[in-house]
mmCIF file of C-alpha atoms in Angstrom:
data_model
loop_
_atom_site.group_PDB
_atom_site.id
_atom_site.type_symbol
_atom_site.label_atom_id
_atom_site.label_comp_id
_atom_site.label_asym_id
_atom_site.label_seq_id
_atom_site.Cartn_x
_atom_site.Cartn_y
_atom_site.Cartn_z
ATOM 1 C CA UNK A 1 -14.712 5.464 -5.379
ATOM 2 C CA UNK A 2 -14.264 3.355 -8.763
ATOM 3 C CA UNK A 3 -15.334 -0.280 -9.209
ATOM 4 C CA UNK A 4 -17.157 -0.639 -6.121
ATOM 5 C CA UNK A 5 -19.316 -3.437 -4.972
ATOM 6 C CA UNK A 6 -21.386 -4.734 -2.170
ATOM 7 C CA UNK A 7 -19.789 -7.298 0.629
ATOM 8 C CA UNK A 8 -20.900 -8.157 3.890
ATOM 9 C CA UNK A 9 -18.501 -8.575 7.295
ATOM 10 C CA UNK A 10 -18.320 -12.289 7.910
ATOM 11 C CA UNK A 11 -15.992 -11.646 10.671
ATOM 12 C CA UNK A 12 -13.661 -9.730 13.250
ATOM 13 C CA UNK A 13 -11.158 -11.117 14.939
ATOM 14 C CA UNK A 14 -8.570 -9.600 17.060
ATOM 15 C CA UNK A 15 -5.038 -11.510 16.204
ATOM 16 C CA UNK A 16 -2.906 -8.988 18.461
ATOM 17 C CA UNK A 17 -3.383 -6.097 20.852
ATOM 18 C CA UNK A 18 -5.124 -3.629 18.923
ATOM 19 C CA UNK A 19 -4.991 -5.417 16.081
ATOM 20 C CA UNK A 20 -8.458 -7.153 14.521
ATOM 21 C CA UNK A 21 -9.059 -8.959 11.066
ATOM 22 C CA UNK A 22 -12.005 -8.408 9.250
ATOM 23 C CA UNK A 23 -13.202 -11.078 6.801
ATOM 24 C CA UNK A 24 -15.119 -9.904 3.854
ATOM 25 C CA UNK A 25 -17.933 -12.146 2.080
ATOM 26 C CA UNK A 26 -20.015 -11.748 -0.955
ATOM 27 C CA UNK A 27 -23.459 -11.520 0.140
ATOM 28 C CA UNK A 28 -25.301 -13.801 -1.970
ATOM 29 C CA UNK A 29 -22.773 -16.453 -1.480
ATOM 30 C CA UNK A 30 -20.646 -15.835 -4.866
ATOM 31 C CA UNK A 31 -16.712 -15.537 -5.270
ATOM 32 C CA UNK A 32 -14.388 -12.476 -4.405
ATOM 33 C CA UNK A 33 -12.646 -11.013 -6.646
ATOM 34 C CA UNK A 34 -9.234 -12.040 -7.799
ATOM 35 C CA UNK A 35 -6.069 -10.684 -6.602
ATOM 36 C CA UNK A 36 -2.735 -11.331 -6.179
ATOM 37 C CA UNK A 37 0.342 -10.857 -3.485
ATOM 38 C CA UNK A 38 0.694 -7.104 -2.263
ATOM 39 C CA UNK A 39 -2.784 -6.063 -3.438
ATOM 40 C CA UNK A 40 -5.225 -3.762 -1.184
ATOM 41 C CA UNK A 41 -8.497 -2.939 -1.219
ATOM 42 C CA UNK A 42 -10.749 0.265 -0.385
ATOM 43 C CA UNK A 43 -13.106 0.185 2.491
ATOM 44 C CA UNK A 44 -15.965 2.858 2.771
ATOM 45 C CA UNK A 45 -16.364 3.317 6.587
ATOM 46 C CA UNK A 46 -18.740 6.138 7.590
ATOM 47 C CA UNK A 47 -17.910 9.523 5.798
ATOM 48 C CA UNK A 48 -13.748 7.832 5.187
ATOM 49 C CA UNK A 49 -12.249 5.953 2.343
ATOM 50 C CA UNK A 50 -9.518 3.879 3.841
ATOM 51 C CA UNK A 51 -7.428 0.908 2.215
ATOM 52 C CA UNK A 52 -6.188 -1.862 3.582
ATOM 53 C CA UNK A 53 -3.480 -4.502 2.293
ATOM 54 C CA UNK A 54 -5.070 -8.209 1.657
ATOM 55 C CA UNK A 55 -3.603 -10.818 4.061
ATOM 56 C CA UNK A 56 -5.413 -14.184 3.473
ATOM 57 C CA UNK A 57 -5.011 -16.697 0.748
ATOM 58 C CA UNK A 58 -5.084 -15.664 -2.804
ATOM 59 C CA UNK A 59 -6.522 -19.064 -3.852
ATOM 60 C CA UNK A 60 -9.465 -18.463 -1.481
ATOM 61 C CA UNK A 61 -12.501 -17.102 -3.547
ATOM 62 C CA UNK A 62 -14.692 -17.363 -0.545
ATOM 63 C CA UNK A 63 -13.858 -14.181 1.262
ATOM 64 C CA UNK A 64 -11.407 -11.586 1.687
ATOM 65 C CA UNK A 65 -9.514 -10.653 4.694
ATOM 66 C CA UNK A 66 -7.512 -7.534 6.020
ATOM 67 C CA UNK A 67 -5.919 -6.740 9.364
ATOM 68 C CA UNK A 68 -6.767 -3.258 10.889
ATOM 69 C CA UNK A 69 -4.490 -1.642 13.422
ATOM 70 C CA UNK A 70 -6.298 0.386 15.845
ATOM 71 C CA UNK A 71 -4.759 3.903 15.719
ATOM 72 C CA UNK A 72 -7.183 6.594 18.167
ATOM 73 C CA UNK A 73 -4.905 9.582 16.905
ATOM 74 C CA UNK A 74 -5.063 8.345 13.271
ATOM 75 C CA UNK A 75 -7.987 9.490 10.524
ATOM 76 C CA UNK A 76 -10.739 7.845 11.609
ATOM 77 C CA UNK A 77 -11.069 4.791 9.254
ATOM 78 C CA UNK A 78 -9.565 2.307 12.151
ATOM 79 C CA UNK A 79 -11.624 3.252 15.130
ATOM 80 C CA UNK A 80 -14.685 2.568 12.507
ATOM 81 C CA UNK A 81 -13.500 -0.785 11.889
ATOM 82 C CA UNK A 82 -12.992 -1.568 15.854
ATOM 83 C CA UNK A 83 -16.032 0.307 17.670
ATOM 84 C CA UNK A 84 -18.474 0.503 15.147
ATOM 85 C CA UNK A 85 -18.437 -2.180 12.401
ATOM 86 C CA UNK A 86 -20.211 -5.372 12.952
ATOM 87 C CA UNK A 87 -20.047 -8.959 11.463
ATOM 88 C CA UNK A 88 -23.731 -8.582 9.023
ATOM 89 C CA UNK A 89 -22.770 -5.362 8.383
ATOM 90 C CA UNK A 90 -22.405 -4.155 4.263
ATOM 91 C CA UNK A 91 -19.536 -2.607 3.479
ATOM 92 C CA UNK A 92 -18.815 -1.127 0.710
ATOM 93 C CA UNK A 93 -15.328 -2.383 -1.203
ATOM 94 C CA UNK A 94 -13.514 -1.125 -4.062
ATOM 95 C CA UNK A 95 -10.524 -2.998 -5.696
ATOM 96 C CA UNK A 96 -8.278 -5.069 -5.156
ATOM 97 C CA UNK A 97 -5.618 -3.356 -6.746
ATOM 98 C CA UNK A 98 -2.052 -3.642 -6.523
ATOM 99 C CA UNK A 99 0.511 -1.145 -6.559
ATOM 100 C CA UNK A 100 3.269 -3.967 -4.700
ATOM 101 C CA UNK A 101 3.390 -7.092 -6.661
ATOM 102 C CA UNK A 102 5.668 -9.511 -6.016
ATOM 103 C CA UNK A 103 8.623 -9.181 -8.558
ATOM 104 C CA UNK A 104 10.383 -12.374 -9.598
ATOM 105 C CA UNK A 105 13.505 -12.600 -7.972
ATOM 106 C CA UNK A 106 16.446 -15.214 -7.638
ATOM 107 C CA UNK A 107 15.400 -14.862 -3.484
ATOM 108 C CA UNK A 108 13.642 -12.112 -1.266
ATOM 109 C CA UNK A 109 14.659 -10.505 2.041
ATOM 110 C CA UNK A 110 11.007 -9.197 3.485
ATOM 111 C CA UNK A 111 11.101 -6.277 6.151
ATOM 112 C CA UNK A 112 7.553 -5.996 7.968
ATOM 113 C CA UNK A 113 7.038 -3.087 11.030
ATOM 114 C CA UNK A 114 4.492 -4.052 13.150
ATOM 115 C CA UNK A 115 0.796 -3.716 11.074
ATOM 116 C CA UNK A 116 3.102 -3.618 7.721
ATOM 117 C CA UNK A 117 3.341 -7.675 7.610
ATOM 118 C CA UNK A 118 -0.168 -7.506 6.368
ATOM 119 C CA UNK A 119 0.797 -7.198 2.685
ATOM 120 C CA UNK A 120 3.500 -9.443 2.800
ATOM 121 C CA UNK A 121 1.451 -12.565 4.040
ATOM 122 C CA UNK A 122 0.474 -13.791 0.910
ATOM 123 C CA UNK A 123 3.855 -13.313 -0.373
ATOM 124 C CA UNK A 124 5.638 -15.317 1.955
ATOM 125 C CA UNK A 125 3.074 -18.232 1.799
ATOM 126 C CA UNK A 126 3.357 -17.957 -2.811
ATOM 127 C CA UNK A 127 6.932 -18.028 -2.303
ATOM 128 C CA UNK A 128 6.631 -20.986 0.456
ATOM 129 C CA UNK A 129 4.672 -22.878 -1.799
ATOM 130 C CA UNK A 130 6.904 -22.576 -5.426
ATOM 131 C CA UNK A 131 9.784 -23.747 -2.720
ATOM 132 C CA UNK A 132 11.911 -20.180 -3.286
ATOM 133 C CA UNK A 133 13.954 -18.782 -1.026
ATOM 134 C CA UNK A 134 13.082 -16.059 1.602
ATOM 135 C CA UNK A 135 13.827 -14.533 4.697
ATOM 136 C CA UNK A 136 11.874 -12.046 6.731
ATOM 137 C CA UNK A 137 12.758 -10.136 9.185
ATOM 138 C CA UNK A 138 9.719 -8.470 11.366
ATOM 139 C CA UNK A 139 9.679 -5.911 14.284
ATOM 140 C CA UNK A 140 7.355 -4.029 16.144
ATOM 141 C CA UNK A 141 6.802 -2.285 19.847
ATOM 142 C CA UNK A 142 5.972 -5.931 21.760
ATOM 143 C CA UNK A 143 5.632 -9.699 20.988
ATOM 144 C CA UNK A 144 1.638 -9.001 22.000
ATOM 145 C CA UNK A 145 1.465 -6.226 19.075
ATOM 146 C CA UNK A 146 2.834 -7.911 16.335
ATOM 147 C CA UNK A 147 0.488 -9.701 14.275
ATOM 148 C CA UNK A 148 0.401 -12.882 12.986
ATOM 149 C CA UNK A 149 3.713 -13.772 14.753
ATOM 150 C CA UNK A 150 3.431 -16.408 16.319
ATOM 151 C CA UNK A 151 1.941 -18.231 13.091
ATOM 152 C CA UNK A 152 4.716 -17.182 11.226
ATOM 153 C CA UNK A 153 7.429 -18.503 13.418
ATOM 154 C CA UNK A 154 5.869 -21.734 14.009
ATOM 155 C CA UNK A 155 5.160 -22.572 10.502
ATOM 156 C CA UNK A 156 8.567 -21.308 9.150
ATOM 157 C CA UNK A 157 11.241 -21.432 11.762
ATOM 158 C CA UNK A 158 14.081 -21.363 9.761
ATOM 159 C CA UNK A 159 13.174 -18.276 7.603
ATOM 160 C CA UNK A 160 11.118 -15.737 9.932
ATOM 161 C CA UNK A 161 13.062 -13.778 12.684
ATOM 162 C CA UNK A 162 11.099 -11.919 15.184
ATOM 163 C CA UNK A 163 12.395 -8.336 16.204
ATOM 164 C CA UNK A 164 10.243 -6.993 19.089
ATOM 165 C CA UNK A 165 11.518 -3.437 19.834
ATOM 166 C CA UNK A 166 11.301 -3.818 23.847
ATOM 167 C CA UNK A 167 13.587 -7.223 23.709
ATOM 168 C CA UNK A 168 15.581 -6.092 21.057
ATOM 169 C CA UNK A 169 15.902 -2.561 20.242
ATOM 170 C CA UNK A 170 15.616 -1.286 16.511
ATOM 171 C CA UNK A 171 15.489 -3.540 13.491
ATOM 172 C CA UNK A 172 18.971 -3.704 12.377
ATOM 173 C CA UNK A 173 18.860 -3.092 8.488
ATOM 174 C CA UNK A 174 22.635 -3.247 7.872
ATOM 175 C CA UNK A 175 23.635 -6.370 8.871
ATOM 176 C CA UNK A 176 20.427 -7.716 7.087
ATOM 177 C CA UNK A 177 20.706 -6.309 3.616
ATOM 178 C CA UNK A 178 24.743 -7.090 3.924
ATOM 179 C CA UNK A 179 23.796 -10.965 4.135
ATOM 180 C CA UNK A 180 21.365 -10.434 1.330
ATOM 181 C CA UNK A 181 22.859 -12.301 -1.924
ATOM 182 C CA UNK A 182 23.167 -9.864 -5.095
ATOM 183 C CA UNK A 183 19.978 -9.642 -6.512
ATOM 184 C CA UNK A 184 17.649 -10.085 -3.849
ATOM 185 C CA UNK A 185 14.297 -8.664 -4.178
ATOM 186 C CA UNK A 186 13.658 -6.643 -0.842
ATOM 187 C CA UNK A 187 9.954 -5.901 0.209
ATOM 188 C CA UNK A 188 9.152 -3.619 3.178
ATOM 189 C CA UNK A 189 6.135 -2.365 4.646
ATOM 190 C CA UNK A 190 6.029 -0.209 8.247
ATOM 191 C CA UNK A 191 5.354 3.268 9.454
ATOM 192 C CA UNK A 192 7.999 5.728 7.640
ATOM 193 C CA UNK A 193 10.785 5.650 10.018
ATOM 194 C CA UNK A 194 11.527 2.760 8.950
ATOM 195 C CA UNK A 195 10.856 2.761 5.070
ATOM 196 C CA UNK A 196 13.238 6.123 4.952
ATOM 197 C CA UNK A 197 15.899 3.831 6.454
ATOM 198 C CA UNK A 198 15.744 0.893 4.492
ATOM 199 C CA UNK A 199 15.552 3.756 1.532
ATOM 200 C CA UNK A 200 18.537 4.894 2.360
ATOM 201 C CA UNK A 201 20.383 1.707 3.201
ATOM 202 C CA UNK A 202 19.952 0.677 -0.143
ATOM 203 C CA UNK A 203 20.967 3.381 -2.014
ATOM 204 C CA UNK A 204 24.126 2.244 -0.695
ATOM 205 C CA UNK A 205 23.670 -1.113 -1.681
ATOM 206 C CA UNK A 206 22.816 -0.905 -5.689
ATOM 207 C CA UNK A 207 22.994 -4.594 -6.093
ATOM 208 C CA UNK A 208 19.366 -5.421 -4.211
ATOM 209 C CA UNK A 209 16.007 -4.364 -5.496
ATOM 210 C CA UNK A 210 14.444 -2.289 -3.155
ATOM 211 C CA UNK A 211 10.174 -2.384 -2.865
ATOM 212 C CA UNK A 212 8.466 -0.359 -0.427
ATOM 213 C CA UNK A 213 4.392 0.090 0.461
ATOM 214 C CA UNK A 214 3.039 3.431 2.669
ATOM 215 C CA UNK A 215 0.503 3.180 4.518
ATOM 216 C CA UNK A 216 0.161 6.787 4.799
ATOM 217 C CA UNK A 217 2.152 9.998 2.781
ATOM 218 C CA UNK A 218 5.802 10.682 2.971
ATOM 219 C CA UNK A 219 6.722 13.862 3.887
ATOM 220 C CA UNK A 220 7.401 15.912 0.413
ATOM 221 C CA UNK A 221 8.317 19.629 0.311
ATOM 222 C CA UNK A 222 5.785 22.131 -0.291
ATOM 223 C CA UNK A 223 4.364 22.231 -3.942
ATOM 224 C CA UNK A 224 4.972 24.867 -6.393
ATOM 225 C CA UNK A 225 2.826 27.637 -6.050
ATOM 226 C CA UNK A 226 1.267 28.793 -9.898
ATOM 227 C CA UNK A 227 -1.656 27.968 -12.291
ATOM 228 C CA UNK A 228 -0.833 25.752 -15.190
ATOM 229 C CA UNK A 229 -2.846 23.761 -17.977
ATOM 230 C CA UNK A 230 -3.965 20.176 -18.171
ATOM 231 C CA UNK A 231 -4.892 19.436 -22.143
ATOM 232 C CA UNK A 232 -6.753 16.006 -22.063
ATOM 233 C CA UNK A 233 -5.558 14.133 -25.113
ATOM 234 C CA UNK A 234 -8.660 12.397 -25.902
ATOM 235 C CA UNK A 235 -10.804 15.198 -26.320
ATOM 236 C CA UNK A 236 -8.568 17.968 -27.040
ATOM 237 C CA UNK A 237 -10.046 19.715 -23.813
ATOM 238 C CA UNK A 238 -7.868 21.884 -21.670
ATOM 239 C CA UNK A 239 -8.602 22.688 -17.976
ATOM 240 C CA UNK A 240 -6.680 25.346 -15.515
ATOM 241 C CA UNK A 241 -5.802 23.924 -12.264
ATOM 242 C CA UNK A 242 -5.632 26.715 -9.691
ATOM 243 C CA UNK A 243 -2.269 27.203 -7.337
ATOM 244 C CA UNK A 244 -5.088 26.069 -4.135
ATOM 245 C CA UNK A 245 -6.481 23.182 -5.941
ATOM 246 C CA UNK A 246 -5.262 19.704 -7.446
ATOM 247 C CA UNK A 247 -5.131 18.711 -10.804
ATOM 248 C CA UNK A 248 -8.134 15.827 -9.787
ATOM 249 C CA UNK A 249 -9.807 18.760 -8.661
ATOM 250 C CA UNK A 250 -10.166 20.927 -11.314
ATOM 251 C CA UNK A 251 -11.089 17.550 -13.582
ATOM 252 C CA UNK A 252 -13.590 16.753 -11.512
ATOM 253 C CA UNK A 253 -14.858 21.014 -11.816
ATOM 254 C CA UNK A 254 -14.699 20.351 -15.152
ATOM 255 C CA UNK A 255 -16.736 17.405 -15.388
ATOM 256 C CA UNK A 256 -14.072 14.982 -16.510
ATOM 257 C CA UNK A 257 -14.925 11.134 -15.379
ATOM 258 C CA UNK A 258 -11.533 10.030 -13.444
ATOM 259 C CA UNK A 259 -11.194 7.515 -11.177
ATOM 260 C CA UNK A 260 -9.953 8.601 -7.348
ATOM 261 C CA UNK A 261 -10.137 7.425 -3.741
ATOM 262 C CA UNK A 262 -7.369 7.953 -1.184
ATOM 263 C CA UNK A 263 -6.694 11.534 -2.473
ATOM 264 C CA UNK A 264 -3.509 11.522 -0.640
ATOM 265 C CA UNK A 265 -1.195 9.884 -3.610
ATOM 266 C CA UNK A 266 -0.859 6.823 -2.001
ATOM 267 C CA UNK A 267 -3.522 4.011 -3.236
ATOM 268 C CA UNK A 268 -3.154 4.235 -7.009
ATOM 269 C CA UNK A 269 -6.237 4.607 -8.354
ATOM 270 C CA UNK A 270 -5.878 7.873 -10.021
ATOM 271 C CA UNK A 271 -2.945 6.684 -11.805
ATOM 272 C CA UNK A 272 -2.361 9.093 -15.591
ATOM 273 C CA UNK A 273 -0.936 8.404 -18.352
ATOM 274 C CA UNK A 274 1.387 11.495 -18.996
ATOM 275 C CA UNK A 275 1.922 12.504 -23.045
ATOM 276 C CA UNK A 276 4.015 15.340 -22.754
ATOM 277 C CA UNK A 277 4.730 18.392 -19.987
ATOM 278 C CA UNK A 278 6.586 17.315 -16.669
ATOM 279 C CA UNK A 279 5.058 16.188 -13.554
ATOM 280 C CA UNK A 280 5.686 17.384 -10.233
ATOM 281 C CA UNK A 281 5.705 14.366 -8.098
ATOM 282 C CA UNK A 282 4.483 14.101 -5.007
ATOM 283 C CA UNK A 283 2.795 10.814 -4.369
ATOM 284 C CA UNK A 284 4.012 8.073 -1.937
ATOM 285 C CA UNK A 285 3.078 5.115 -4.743
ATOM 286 C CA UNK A 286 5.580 5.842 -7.870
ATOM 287 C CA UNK A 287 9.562 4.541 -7.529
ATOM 288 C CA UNK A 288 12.208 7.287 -8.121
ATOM 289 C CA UNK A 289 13.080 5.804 -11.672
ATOM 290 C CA UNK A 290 9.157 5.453 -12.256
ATOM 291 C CA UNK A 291 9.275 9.389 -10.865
ATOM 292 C CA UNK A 292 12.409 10.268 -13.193
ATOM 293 C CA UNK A 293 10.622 8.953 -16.151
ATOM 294 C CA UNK A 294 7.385 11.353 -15.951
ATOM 295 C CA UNK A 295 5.087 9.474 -18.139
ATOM 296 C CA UNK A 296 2.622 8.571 -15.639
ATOM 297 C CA UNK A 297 1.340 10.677 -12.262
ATOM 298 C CA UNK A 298 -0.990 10.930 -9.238
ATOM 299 C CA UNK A 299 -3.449 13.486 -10.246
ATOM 300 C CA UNK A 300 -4.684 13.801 -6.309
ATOM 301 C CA UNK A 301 -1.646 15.499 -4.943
ATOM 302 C CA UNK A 302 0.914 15.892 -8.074
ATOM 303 C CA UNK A 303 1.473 18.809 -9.635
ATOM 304 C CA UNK A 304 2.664 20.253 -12.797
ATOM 305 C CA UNK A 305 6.604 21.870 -13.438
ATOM 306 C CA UNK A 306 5.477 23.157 -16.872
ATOM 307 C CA UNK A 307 3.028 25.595 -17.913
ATOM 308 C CA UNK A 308 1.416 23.009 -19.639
ATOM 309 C CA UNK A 309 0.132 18.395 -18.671
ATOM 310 C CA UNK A 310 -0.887 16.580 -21.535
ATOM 311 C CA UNK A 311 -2.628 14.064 -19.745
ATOM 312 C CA UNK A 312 -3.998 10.386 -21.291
ATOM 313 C CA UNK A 313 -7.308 10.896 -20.596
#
């Protein structure tokens, strides 16, 4: 994991059921590291890389704080967090980085599924505090697993409406994006059902500006079968990446220093350059215009549709 450094666990809270916050402090007492609205970090936890979305204050350079859904059929990275890591414990932290930043916009319609309002915290409270205008509209299974909610509706009454599935049913997306003025910036973060609705709602509706954040990989189809090359620009080196193996793979094989952590294309951090050749997309972090243009890639999980990458590194 790139740019790593030392922090300690000032804290755990639990702010919903199954839900805890963890607040991260610089051991000797010095600052965090910037960041900015929709940025996550990486969080080594046992033999797991996990990252998590940044919900305090960006103006706070005391600590930094993420929310941590428990999830006992998920990866592993969770459970850690709940049963095994302790405030005094050091935790390793890479980041923050930001693959969701917060576009300027004439307003914003926000769309948070349960543990996806983490990223959009700091948005909504940046927004609240230039005075621009916002809605959000947040769901999840129950009133007691939705994080952060009742904050949220007491301290902006007007602009938050809470969605809770068992009082309410589904979120519903149409009638939201329809009241949506042209030009609204819409952010949404949730498990994938949702985020392959509100994907396809707004292909329909061309006149918002549609951001979305996965927690975890969409479902692609499987990937093109076939050796090809990877030329690295730089040196003029050129490595074969095997049909069972992915490009960061055989980089790494071939001693190549690349930066990587999630390995499941949806973090960012092994972000390429891309100088000529097509990509084969299959990351979860990239737009579809960002996708169509093919001058940058995932190297964890994309591929290659040409017998040959010429790769920025």
């Amino acid at each position: 994991m790139a740019d790593t450094r030392t922090m300690r666990m000032a804290g755990k809270d639990s702010v919903a059921d199954g839900v805890v916050t963890v607040t991260l402090t610089d051991p000797d007492g010095g600052v965090v590291p910037e960041w900015e609205p929709g940025a996550h970090i990486d969080l080594e936890l046992g033999d797991v890389t996990r990252q998590y979305s940044l919900c305090g204050d960006p103006a706070d350079r005391s600590a930094l704080r993420v929310a941590v859904l428990r999830e006992s059929n998920g990866r592993g990275g969770s459970v850690y967090v709940h049963d095994k890591l302790a405030v005094g414990d050091l935790v390793e932290v890479g980041g923050p980085r930001n693959n969701f930043a917060l576009a300027p916009a004439s307003s914003y319609l926000f769309v948070a599924g349960g543990i996806g309002i983490t990223p959009l915290l700091p948005m909504l409270r940046t927004l609240a505090e230039r005075g621009e205008p916002w809605q959000l509209l947040y769901g999840g299974r129950s009133r007691g697993s939705m994080a952060f909610a009742d904050h949220l509706a007491s301290a902006y009454p007007e602009q938050v409406r809470l969605h809770p599935q068992d009082e309410y049913g589904l979120l519903d997306l149409a009638t939201a994006l329809d009241d949506a003025a042209p030009g609204t910036a819409v952010y949404c973060c949730g498990p994938e059902p949702l985020l392959r609705a509100i994907e396809n709602a707004c292909r329909e509706r061309d006149r918002l500006a549609l951001h979305v954040e996965r927690f975890a990989p969409k479902e692609v189809a499987p990937a093109p079968t076939g050796a090809f090359e990877v030329e690295l620009a730089r040196s003029g080196a050129v490595v074969t990446v095997g049909e069972s193996e992915s490009v960061l793979d055989a980089l790494q094989r071939s001693g190549a220093d690349v930066d990587f952590s999630c390995r499941e294309g949806t973090c960012g951090t092994c972000e390429v350059a891309v100088l000529a050749g097509r990509p084969e997309h299959r990351d979860s972090v990239l737009t579809e215009d960002e996708q169509a243009a093919n001058d940058a890639m995932m190297i964890c999980v994309s591929r290659s549709c040409t017998p040959r990458l010429v790769l920025d590194l």
